Amino acid sequence: MSRKNWLIVALLLVGVAGMAALEGVIKPRANEQAVQYEAAQNDPLTHDIRNSLGFASPYLGNAGNLINLNASLPMRDIGRTFQLYPEELTAKLRFQARAGDLQEEKLKQLLVYNSTANFAMIDNLQKLIFVFEDQAFTIRRDEVESWYGSQVTLASLRDAGTWEKEVQSRLDDMKYVGDYVENLIERKYL
């Protein structure tokens, strides 16, 4: 066999080995990492708020931003519909699940995280209602603002570092989360 033919065979073998490595190792690892990342985005303790910052809007009436914001937050795997009440500056999210079916600790963390995110990202949103099949939760902007105090404005939470420090890192403290839910959220059983 000539030198040219050996070179062609060698290149062919390198190409086949490269394809095998790509299909057998690299792609499965990338897919596994994508699945792990997606699972992390559905947990308020590991969610990356930077994916949600682009949906900030001064107006509740920008329904696309509100829908996409909530689609980027934890609980996005639960089917939901939206209803806006622009004259009352209120948004109602109806989840197609029972709140009682969720782990109580996780539900409370989700309520803290998602309500704070909605108020931080939608400037004129005054009231937020999460409706599940068995319970409804009502949260008001002025109460959330007073919860974070004068040192931390809701607008300042649009910075990922501030968000992590003031909201996300506190979700491990179940007393903090419980106090938020107890003092700020009106729960109604349906």
PDB file of C-alpha atoms in Angstrom:
ATOM      1  CA  MET A   1       0.000   0.000   0.000  1.00  0.00           C
ATOM      2  CA  SER A   2       1.278   3.388  -0.850  1.00  0.00           C
ATOM      3  CA  ARG A   3       2.033   6.102   1.640  1.00  0.00           C
ATOM      4  CA  LYS A   4      -0.985   8.091   0.423  1.00  0.00           C
ATOM      5  CA  ASN A   5      -3.356   5.171   1.097  1.00  0.00           C
ATOM      6  CA  TRP A   6      -1.925   4.700   4.620  1.00  0.00           C
ATOM      7  CA  LEU A   7      -2.539   8.382   5.310  1.00  0.00           C
ATOM      8  CA  ILE A   8      -6.149   8.081   4.136  1.00  0.00           C
ATOM      9  CA  VAL A   9      -6.717   4.985   6.328  1.00  0.00           C
ATOM     10  CA  ALA A  10      -5.136   6.737   9.345  1.00  0.00           C
ATOM     11  CA  LEU A  11      -7.311   9.827   8.849  1.00  0.00           C
ATOM     12  CA  LEU A  12     -10.376   7.623   8.472  1.00  0.00           C
ATOM     13  CA  LEU A  13      -9.570   5.835  11.754  1.00  0.00           C
ATOM     14  CA  VAL A  14      -9.045   9.167  13.530  1.00  0.00           C
ATOM     15  CA  GLY A  15     -12.378  10.394  12.174  1.00  0.00           C
ATOM     16  CA  VAL A  16     -14.232   7.244  13.286  1.00  0.00           C
ATOM     17  CA  ALA A  17     -12.627   7.401  16.749  1.00  0.00           C
ATOM     18  CA  GLY A  18     -13.516  11.097  17.029  1.00  0.00           C
ATOM     19  CA  MET A  19     -17.129  10.423  16.041  1.00  0.00           C
ATOM     20  CA  ALA A  20     -17.355   7.569  18.553  1.00  0.00           C
ATOM     21  CA  ALA A  21     -15.999   9.804  21.312  1.00  0.00           C
ATOM     22  CA  LEU A  22     -18.406  12.602  20.382  1.00  0.00           C
ATOM     23  CA  GLU A  23     -21.487  10.363  20.238  1.00  0.00           C
ATOM     24  CA  GLY A  24     -20.538   7.989  23.053  1.00  0.00           C
ATOM     25  CA  VAL A  25     -18.993  10.314  25.649  1.00  0.00           C
ATOM     26  CA  ILE A  26     -19.224  14.040  24.951  1.00  0.00           C
ATOM     27  CA  LYS A  27     -22.898  14.301  23.937  1.00  0.00           C
ATOM     28  CA  PRO A  28     -24.214  12.076  26.770  1.00  0.00           C
ATOM     29  CA  ARG A  29     -22.256  14.113  29.329  1.00  0.00           C
ATOM     30  CA  ALA A  30     -23.574  17.363  27.886  1.00  0.00           C
ATOM     31  CA  ASN A  31     -27.131  16.008  27.971  1.00  0.00           C
ATOM     32  CA  GLU A  32     -26.696  14.845  31.568  1.00  0.00           C
ATOM     33  CA  GLN A  33     -25.391  18.278  32.577  1.00  0.00           C
ATOM     34  CA  ALA A  34     -28.336  19.952  30.830  1.00  0.00           C
ATOM     35  CA  VAL A  35     -30.793  17.713  32.718  1.00  0.00           C
ATOM     36  CA  GLN A  36     -29.075  18.468  36.035  1.00  0.00           C
ATOM     37  CA  TYR A  37     -29.084  22.208  35.307  1.00  0.00           C
ATOM     38  CA  GLU A  38     -32.782  22.132  34.400  1.00  0.00           C
ATOM     39  CA  ALA A  39     -33.594  20.279  37.647  1.00  0.00           C
ATOM     40  CA  ALA A  40     -31.595  22.867  39.605  1.00  0.00           C
ATOM     41  CA  GLN A  41     -33.649  25.648  38.014  1.00  0.00           C
ATOM     42  CA  ASN A  42     -36.828  24.234  39.537  1.00  0.00           C
ATOM     43  CA  ASP A  43     -35.503  24.502  43.083  1.00  0.00           C
ATOM     44  CA  PRO A  44     -35.376  27.951  44.727  1.00  0.00           C
ATOM     45  CA  LEU A  45     -32.187  26.985  46.588  1.00  0.00           C
ATOM     46  CA  THR A  46     -30.272  26.391  43.350  1.00  0.00           C
ATOM     47  CA  HIS A  47     -32.165  28.523  40.814  1.00  0.00           C
ATOM     48  CA  ASP A  48     -30.059  30.944  38.765  1.00  0.00           C
ATOM     49  CA  ILE A  49     -31.907  34.273  38.931  1.00  0.00           C
ATOM     50  CA  ARG A  50     -29.811  35.675  36.071  1.00  0.00           C
ATOM     51  CA  ASN A  51     -32.072  33.779  33.652  1.00  0.00           C
ATOM     52  CA  SER A  52     -35.052  35.769  34.961  1.00  0.00           C
ATOM     53  CA  LEU A  53     -33.545  39.256  35.064  1.00  0.00           C
ATOM     54  CA  GLY A  54     -34.221  39.894  31.374  1.00  0.00           C
ATOM     55  CA  PHE A  55     -37.958  39.761  32.033  1.00  0.00           C
ATOM     56  CA  ALA A  56     -38.007  42.806  34.299  1.00  0.00           C
ATOM     57  CA  SER A  57     -40.573  45.362  33.251  1.00  0.00           C
ATOM     58  CA  PRO A  58     -41.945  48.602  34.625  1.00  0.00           C
ATOM     59  CA  TYR A  59     -45.489  47.531  33.724  1.00  0.00           C
ATOM     60  CA  LEU A  60     -47.757  44.684  34.737  1.00  0.00           C
ATOM     61  CA  GLY A  61     -49.528  45.057  31.388  1.00  0.00           C
ATOM     62  CA  ASN A  62     -46.546  43.557  29.591  1.00  0.00           C
ATOM     63  CA  ALA A  63     -48.100  40.103  29.794  1.00  0.00           C
ATOM     64  CA  GLY A  64     -45.322  38.468  27.777  1.00  0.00           C
ATOM     65  CA  ASN A  65     -42.733  39.501  30.346  1.00  0.00           C
ATOM     66  CA  LEU A  66     -44.880  38.310  33.258  1.00  0.00           C
ATOM     67  CA  ILE A  67     -45.532  34.953  31.596  1.00  0.00           C
ATOM     68  CA  ASN A  68     -41.877  34.455  30.652  1.00  0.00           C
ATOM     69  CA  LEU A  69     -40.697  35.592  34.081  1.00  0.00           C
ATOM     70  CA  ASN A  70     -42.800  32.948  35.783  1.00  0.00           C
ATOM     71  CA  ALA A  71     -41.795  30.362  33.193  1.00  0.00           C
ATOM     72  CA  SER A  72     -38.175  31.009  34.215  1.00  0.00           C
ATOM     73  CA  LEU A  73     -38.806  30.676  37.975  1.00  0.00           C
ATOM     74  CA  PRO A  74     -39.173  27.544  40.117  1.00  0.00           C
ATOM     75  CA  MET A  75     -42.627  25.896  39.806  1.00  0.00           C
ATOM     76  CA  ARG A  76     -42.345  26.259  36.052  1.00  0.00           C
ATOM     77  CA  ASP A  77     -42.945  22.540  35.648  1.00  0.00           C
ATOM     78  CA  ILE A  78     -46.481  22.967  37.028  1.00  0.00           C
ATOM     79  CA  GLY A  79     -49.059  23.926  34.405  1.00  0.00           C
ATOM     80  CA  ARG A  80     -50.580  27.354  34.989  1.00  0.00           C
ATOM     81  CA  THR A  81     -52.681  30.097  33.519  1.00  0.00           C
ATOM     82  CA  PHE A  82     -52.532  33.837  34.095  1.00  0.00           C
ATOM     83  CA  GLN A  83     -55.150  36.445  34.698  1.00  0.00           C
ATOM     84  CA  LEU A  84     -54.273  40.128  34.929  1.00  0.00           C
ATOM     85  CA  TYR A  85     -56.332  42.816  36.619  1.00  0.00           C
ATOM     86  CA  PRO A  86     -54.644  45.978  35.315  1.00  0.00           C
ATOM     87  CA  GLU A  87     -56.997  48.392  37.080  1.00  0.00           C
ATOM     88  CA  GLU A  88     -56.027  46.786  40.407  1.00  0.00           C
ATOM     89  CA  LEU A  89     -52.391  46.133  39.380  1.00  0.00           C
ATOM     90  CA  THR A  90     -52.928  42.492  40.304  1.00  0.00           C
ATOM     91  CA  ALA A  91     -51.758  39.257  38.722  1.00  0.00           C
ATOM     92  CA  LYS A  92     -53.333  35.881  39.423  1.00  0.00           C
ATOM     93  CA  LEU A  93     -51.472  32.689  38.581  1.00  0.00           C
ATOM     94  CA  ARG A  94     -53.636  29.551  38.604  1.00  0.00           C
ATOM     95  CA  PHE A  95     -51.581  26.394  39.070  1.00  0.00           C
ATOM     96  CA  GLN A  96     -52.901  23.041  37.891  1.00  0.00           C
ATOM     97  CA  ALA A  97     -51.822  21.275  41.061  1.00  0.00           C
ATOM     98  CA  ARG A  98     -52.793  21.003  44.687  1.00  0.00           C
ATOM     99  CA  ALA A  99     -50.637  22.947  47.132  1.00  0.00           C
ATOM    100  CA  GLY A 100     -51.274  20.160  49.639  1.00  0.00           C
ATOM    101  CA  ASP A 101     -49.461  17.725  47.345  1.00  0.00           C
ATOM    102  CA  LEU A 102     -46.254  19.750  47.552  1.00  0.00           C
ATOM    103  CA  GLN A 103     -43.859  19.341  50.452  1.00  0.00           C
ATOM    104  CA  GLU A 104     -44.790  22.093  52.943  1.00  0.00           C
ATOM    105  CA  GLU A 105     -41.202  23.336  53.369  1.00  0.00           C
ATOM    106  CA  LYS A 106     -40.646  23.484  49.590  1.00  0.00           C
ATOM    107  CA  LEU A 107     -44.005  25.233  49.041  1.00  0.00           C
ATOM    108  CA  LYS A 108     -43.072  27.946  51.533  1.00  0.00           C
ATOM    109  CA  GLN A 109     -39.662  28.452  49.906  1.00  0.00           C
ATOM    110  CA  LEU A 110     -41.324  28.693  46.488  1.00  0.00           C
ATOM    111  CA  LEU A 111     -43.830  31.260  47.749  1.00  0.00           C
ATOM    112  CA  VAL A 112     -41.063  33.436  49.203  1.00  0.00           C
ATOM    113  CA  TYR A 113     -38.827  33.117  46.148  1.00  0.00           C
ATOM    114  CA  ASN A 114     -41.436  33.529  43.415  1.00  0.00           C
ATOM    115  CA  SER A 115     -43.407  36.304  45.072  1.00  0.00           C
ATOM    116  CA  THR A 116     -40.256  38.312  45.742  1.00  0.00           C
ATOM    117  CA  ALA A 117     -39.093  37.757  42.156  1.00  0.00           C
ATOM    118  CA  ASN A 118     -42.416  38.933  40.718  1.00  0.00           C
ATOM    119  CA  PHE A 119     -42.440  42.112  42.800  1.00  0.00           C
ATOM    120  CA  ALA A 120     -38.750  42.788  42.116  1.00  0.00           C
ATOM    121  CA  MET A 121     -39.124  42.360  38.351  1.00  0.00           C
ATOM    122  CA  ILE A 122     -42.533  43.982  37.719  1.00  0.00           C
ATOM    123  CA  ASP A 123     -42.363  47.545  39.021  1.00  0.00           C
ATOM    124  CA  ASN A 124     -46.059  48.371  39.251  1.00  0.00           C
ATOM    125  CA  LEU A 125     -47.350  44.961  40.389  1.00  0.00           C
ATOM    126  CA  GLN A 126     -49.168  45.621  43.665  1.00  0.00           C
ATOM    127  CA  LYS A 127     -50.834  42.302  44.453  1.00  0.00           C
ATOM    128  CA  LEU A 128     -49.986  38.740  43.471  1.00  0.00           C
ATOM    129  CA  ILE A 129     -52.297  35.769  43.898  1.00  0.00           C
ATOM    130  CA  PHE A 130     -51.094  32.179  43.537  1.00  0.00           C
ATOM    131  CA  VAL A 131     -54.137  29.918  43.185  1.00  0.00           C
ATOM    132  CA  PHE A 132     -53.750  26.161  43.499  1.00  0.00           C
ATOM    133  CA  GLU A 133     -56.633  23.686  43.250  1.00  0.00           C
ATOM    134  CA  ASP A 134     -57.003  23.580  47.033  1.00  0.00           C
ATOM    135  CA  GLN A 135     -55.520  26.852  48.333  1.00  0.00           C
ATOM    136  CA  ALA A 136     -54.928  30.462  47.323  1.00  0.00           C
ATOM    137  CA  PHE A 137     -52.067  32.664  48.506  1.00  0.00           C
ATOM    138  CA  THR A 138     -52.252  36.471  48.308  1.00  0.00           C
ATOM    139  CA  ILE A 139     -49.164  38.653  48.688  1.00  0.00           C
ATOM    140  CA  ARG A 140     -49.018  42.467  48.594  1.00  0.00           C
ATOM    141  CA  ARG A 141     -46.114  44.553  47.357  1.00  0.00           C
ATOM    142  CA  ASP A 142     -46.081  47.041  50.247  1.00  0.00           C
ATOM    143  CA  GLU A 143     -45.735  44.206  52.767  1.00  0.00           C
ATOM    144  CA  VAL A 144     -42.874  42.625  50.819  1.00  0.00           C
ATOM    145  CA  GLU A 145     -41.145  46.021  50.579  1.00  0.00           C
ATOM    146  CA  SER A 146     -41.424  46.524  54.328  1.00  0.00           C
ATOM    147  CA  TRP A 147     -40.197  42.955  54.929  1.00  0.00           C
ATOM    148  CA  TYR A 148     -36.896  43.713  53.213  1.00  0.00           C
ATOM    149  CA  GLY A 149     -36.665  47.099  54.924  1.00  0.00           C
ATOM    150  CA  SER A 150     -35.192  50.374  53.785  1.00  0.00           C
ATOM    151  CA  GLN A 151     -31.718  48.912  53.194  1.00  0.00           C
ATOM    152  CA  VAL A 152     -32.866  46.599  50.382  1.00  0.00           C
ATOM    153  CA  THR A 153     -35.272  47.875  47.748  1.00  0.00           C
ATOM    154  CA  LEU A 154     -37.066  45.469  45.475  1.00  0.00           C
ATOM    155  CA  ALA A 155     -35.353  47.090  42.484  1.00  0.00           C
ATOM    156  CA  SER A 156     -31.939  46.392  44.050  1.00  0.00           C
ATOM    157  CA  LEU A 157     -32.795  42.682  44.005  1.00  0.00           C
ATOM    158  CA  ARG A 158     -32.370  42.753  40.216  1.00  0.00           C
ATOM    159  CA  ASP A 159     -28.653  42.405  40.875  1.00  0.00           C
ATOM    160  CA  ALA A 160     -27.803  38.678  40.997  1.00  0.00           C
ATOM    161  CA  GLY A 161     -25.374  39.126  43.895  1.00  0.00           C
ATOM    162  CA  THR A 162     -27.875  41.090  45.965  1.00  0.00           C
ATOM    163  CA  TRP A 163     -30.580  38.549  45.138  1.00  0.00           C
ATOM    164  CA  GLU A 164     -28.413  35.655  46.280  1.00  0.00           C
ATOM    165  CA  LYS A 165     -27.484  37.418  49.530  1.00  0.00           C
ATOM    166  CA  GLU A 166     -30.874  38.868  50.466  1.00  0.00           C
ATOM    167  CA  VAL A 167     -33.293  36.237  49.157  1.00  0.00           C
ATOM    168  CA  GLN A 168     -31.820  32.923  48.057  1.00  0.00           C
ATOM    169  CA  SER A 169     -29.301  32.361  50.850  1.00  0.00           C
ATOM    170  CA  ARG A 170     -32.024  32.891  53.467  1.00  0.00           C
ATOM    171  CA  LEU A 171     -34.248  30.115  52.138  1.00  0.00           C
ATOM    172  CA  ASP A 172     -32.346  27.503  54.181  1.00  0.00           C
ATOM    173  CA  ASP A 173     -33.518  29.264  57.358  1.00  0.00           C
ATOM    174  CA  MET A 174     -36.980  27.768  57.851  1.00  0.00           C
ATOM    175  CA  LYS A 175     -37.765  30.242  60.645  1.00  0.00           C
ATOM    176  CA  TYR A 176     -37.154  33.107  58.199  1.00  0.00           C
ATOM    177  CA  VAL A 177     -39.255  31.411  55.509  1.00  0.00           C
ATOM    178  CA  GLY A 178     -42.004  30.544  57.999  1.00  0.00           C
ATOM    179  CA  ASP A 179     -42.122  34.114  59.316  1.00  0.00           C
ATOM    180  CA  TYR A 180     -42.393  35.494  55.761  1.00  0.00           C
ATOM    181  CA  VAL A 181     -45.266  33.151  54.946  1.00  0.00           C
ATOM    182  CA  GLU A 182     -47.009  33.698  58.286  1.00  0.00           C
ATOM    183  CA  ASN A 183     -46.722  37.500  58.261  1.00  0.00           C
ATOM    184  CA  LEU A 184     -46.972  38.397  54.564  1.00  0.00           C
ATOM    185  CA  ILE A 185     -49.052  35.757  52.846  1.00  0.00           C
ATOM    186  CA  GLU A 186     -52.786  35.460  53.221  1.00  0.00           C
ATOM    187  CA  ARG A 187     -53.736  31.794  52.836  1.00  0.00           C
ATOM    188  CA  LYS A 188     -57.246  30.774  51.881  1.00  0.00           C
ATOM    189  CA  TYR A 189     -58.426  27.180  51.635  1.00  0.00           C
ATOM    190  CA  LEU A 190     -60.688  26.489  48.666  1.00  0.00           C
TER     191      LEU A 190
END
